[in-house]
PDB file of C-alpha atoms in Angstrom:
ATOM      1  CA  UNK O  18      -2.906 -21.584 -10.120  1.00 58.00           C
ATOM      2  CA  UNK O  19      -0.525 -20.580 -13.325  1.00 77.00           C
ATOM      3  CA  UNK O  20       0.877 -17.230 -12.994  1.00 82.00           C
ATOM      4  CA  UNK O  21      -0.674 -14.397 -14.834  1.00 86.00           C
ATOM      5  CA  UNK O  22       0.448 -13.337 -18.401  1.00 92.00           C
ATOM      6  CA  UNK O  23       1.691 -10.547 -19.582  1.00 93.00           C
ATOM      7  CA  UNK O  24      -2.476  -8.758 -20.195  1.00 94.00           C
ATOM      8  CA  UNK O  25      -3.582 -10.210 -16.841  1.00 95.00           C
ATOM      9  CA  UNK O  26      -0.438  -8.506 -15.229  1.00 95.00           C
ATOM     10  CA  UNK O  27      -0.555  -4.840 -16.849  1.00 97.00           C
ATOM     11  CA  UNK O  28      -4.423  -5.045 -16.205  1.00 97.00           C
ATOM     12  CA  UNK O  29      -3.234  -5.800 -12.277  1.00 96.00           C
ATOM     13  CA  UNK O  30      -0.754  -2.603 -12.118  1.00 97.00           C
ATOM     14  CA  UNK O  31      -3.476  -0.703 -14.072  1.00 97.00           C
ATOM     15  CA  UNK O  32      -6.160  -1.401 -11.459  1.00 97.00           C
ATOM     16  CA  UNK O  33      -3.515  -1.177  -8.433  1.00 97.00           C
ATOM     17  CA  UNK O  34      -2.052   2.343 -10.121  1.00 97.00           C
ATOM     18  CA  UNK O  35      -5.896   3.608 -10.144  1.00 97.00           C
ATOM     19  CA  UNK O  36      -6.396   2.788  -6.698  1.00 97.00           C
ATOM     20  CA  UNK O  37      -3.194   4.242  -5.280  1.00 96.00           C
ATOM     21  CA  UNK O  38      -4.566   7.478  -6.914  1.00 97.00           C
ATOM     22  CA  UNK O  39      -7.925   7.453  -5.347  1.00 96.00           C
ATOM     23  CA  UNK O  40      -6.680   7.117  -2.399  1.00 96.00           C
ATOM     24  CA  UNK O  41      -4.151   9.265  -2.949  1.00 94.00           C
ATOM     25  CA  UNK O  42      -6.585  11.850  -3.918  1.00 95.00           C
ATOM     26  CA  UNK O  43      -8.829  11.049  -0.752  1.00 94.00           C
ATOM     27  CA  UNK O  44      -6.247  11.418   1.421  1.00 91.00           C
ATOM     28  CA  UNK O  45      -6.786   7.853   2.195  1.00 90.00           C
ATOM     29  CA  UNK O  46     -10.387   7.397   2.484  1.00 91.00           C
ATOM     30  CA  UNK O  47     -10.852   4.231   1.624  1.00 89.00           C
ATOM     31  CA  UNK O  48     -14.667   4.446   1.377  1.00 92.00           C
ATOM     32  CA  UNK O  49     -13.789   6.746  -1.557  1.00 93.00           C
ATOM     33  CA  UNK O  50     -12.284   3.964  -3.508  1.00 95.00           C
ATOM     34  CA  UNK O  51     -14.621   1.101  -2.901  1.00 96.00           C
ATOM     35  CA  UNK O  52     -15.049   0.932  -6.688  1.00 96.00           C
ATOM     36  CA  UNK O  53     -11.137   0.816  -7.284  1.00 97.00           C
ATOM     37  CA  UNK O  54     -11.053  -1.495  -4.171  1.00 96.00           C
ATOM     38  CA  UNK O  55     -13.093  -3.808  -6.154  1.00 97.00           C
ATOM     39  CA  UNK O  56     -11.525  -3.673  -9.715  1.00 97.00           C
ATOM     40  CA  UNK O  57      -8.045  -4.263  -7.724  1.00 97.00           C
ATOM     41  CA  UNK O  58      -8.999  -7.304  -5.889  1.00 97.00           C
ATOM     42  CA  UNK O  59     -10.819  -8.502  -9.393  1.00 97.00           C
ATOM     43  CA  UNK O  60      -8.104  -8.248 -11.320  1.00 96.00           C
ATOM     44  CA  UNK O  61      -5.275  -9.303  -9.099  1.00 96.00           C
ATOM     45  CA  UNK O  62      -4.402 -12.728  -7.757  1.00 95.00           C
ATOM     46  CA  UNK O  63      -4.823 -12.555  -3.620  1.00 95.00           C
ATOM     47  CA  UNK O  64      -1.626 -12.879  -2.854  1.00 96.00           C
ATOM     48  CA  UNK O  65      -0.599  -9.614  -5.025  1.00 96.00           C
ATOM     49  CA  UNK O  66      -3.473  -7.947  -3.438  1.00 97.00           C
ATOM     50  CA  UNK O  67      -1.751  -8.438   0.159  1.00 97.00           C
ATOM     51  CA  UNK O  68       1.865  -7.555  -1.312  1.00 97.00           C
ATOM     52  CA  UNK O  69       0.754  -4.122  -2.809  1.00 97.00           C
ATOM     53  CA  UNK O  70      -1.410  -3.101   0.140  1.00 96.00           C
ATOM     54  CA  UNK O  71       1.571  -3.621   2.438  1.00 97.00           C
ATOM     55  CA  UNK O  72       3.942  -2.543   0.153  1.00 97.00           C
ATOM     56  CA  UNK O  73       1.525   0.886   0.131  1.00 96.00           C
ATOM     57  CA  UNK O  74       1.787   1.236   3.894  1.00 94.00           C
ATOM     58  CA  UNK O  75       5.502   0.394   3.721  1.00 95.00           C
ATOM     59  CA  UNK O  76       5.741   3.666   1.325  1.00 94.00           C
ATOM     60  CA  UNK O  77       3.617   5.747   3.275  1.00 92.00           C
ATOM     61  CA  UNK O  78       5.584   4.825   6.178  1.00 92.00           C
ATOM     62  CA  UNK O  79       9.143   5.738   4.281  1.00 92.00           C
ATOM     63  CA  UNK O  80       7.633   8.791   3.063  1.00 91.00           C
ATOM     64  CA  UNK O  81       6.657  10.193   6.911  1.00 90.00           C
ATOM     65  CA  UNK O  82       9.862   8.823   7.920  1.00 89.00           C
ATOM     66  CA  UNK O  83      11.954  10.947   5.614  1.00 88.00           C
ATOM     67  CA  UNK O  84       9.969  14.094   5.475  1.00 88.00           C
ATOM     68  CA  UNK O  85       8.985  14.488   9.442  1.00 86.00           C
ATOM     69  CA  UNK O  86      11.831  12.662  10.624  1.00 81.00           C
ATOM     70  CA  UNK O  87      12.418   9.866  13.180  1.00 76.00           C
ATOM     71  CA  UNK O  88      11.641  10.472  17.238  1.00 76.00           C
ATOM     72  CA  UNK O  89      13.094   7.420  19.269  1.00 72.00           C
ATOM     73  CA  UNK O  90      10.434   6.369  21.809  1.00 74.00           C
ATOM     74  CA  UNK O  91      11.695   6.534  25.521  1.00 77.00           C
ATOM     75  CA  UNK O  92      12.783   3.119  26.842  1.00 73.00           C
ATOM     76  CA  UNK O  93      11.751   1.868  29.962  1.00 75.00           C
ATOM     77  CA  UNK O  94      12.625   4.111  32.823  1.00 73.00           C
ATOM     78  CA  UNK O  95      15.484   1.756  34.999  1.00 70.00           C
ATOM     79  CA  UNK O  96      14.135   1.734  38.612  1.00 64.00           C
ATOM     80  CA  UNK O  97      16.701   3.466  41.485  1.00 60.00           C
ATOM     81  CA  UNK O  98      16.394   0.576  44.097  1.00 55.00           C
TER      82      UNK O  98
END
């Protein structure tokens, strides 16, 4: 497979950007976006389609990090034997 041009890339973006908003807009809701789902996965090659959906949840992720903060999990409790 040839990588896409330069049309078959900004038509990518355009279809990822559109779904980002749905979902954006539906807080999530992916249900919501089937139709931008679609378009997405029809105009990007697969492997793009896995990179921007975990680039997405990387984001999100970054986002809740920075605005709610990080709570360290408590380690395993060491055993008084």
């Amino acid at each position: 497979m040839s990588a896409p041009n330069s049309n078959q890339r900004k038509a990518c973006w355009g279809a990822r950007d559109e779904l980002w908003k749905c979902l954006d807009d539906n807080q999530d809701t992916a249900s919501s976006c089937e139709k931008f789902q679609k378009e997405f996965e029809a105009s990007c090659p697969a492997q793009w389609v896995k990179y921007f959906t975990k680039r997405r949840d990387f984001l999100k992720y970054k986002d809740k990090m920075q605005t709610e903060g990080f709570e360290p999990a408590d380690g395993p409790k060491e055993s008084q034997s």
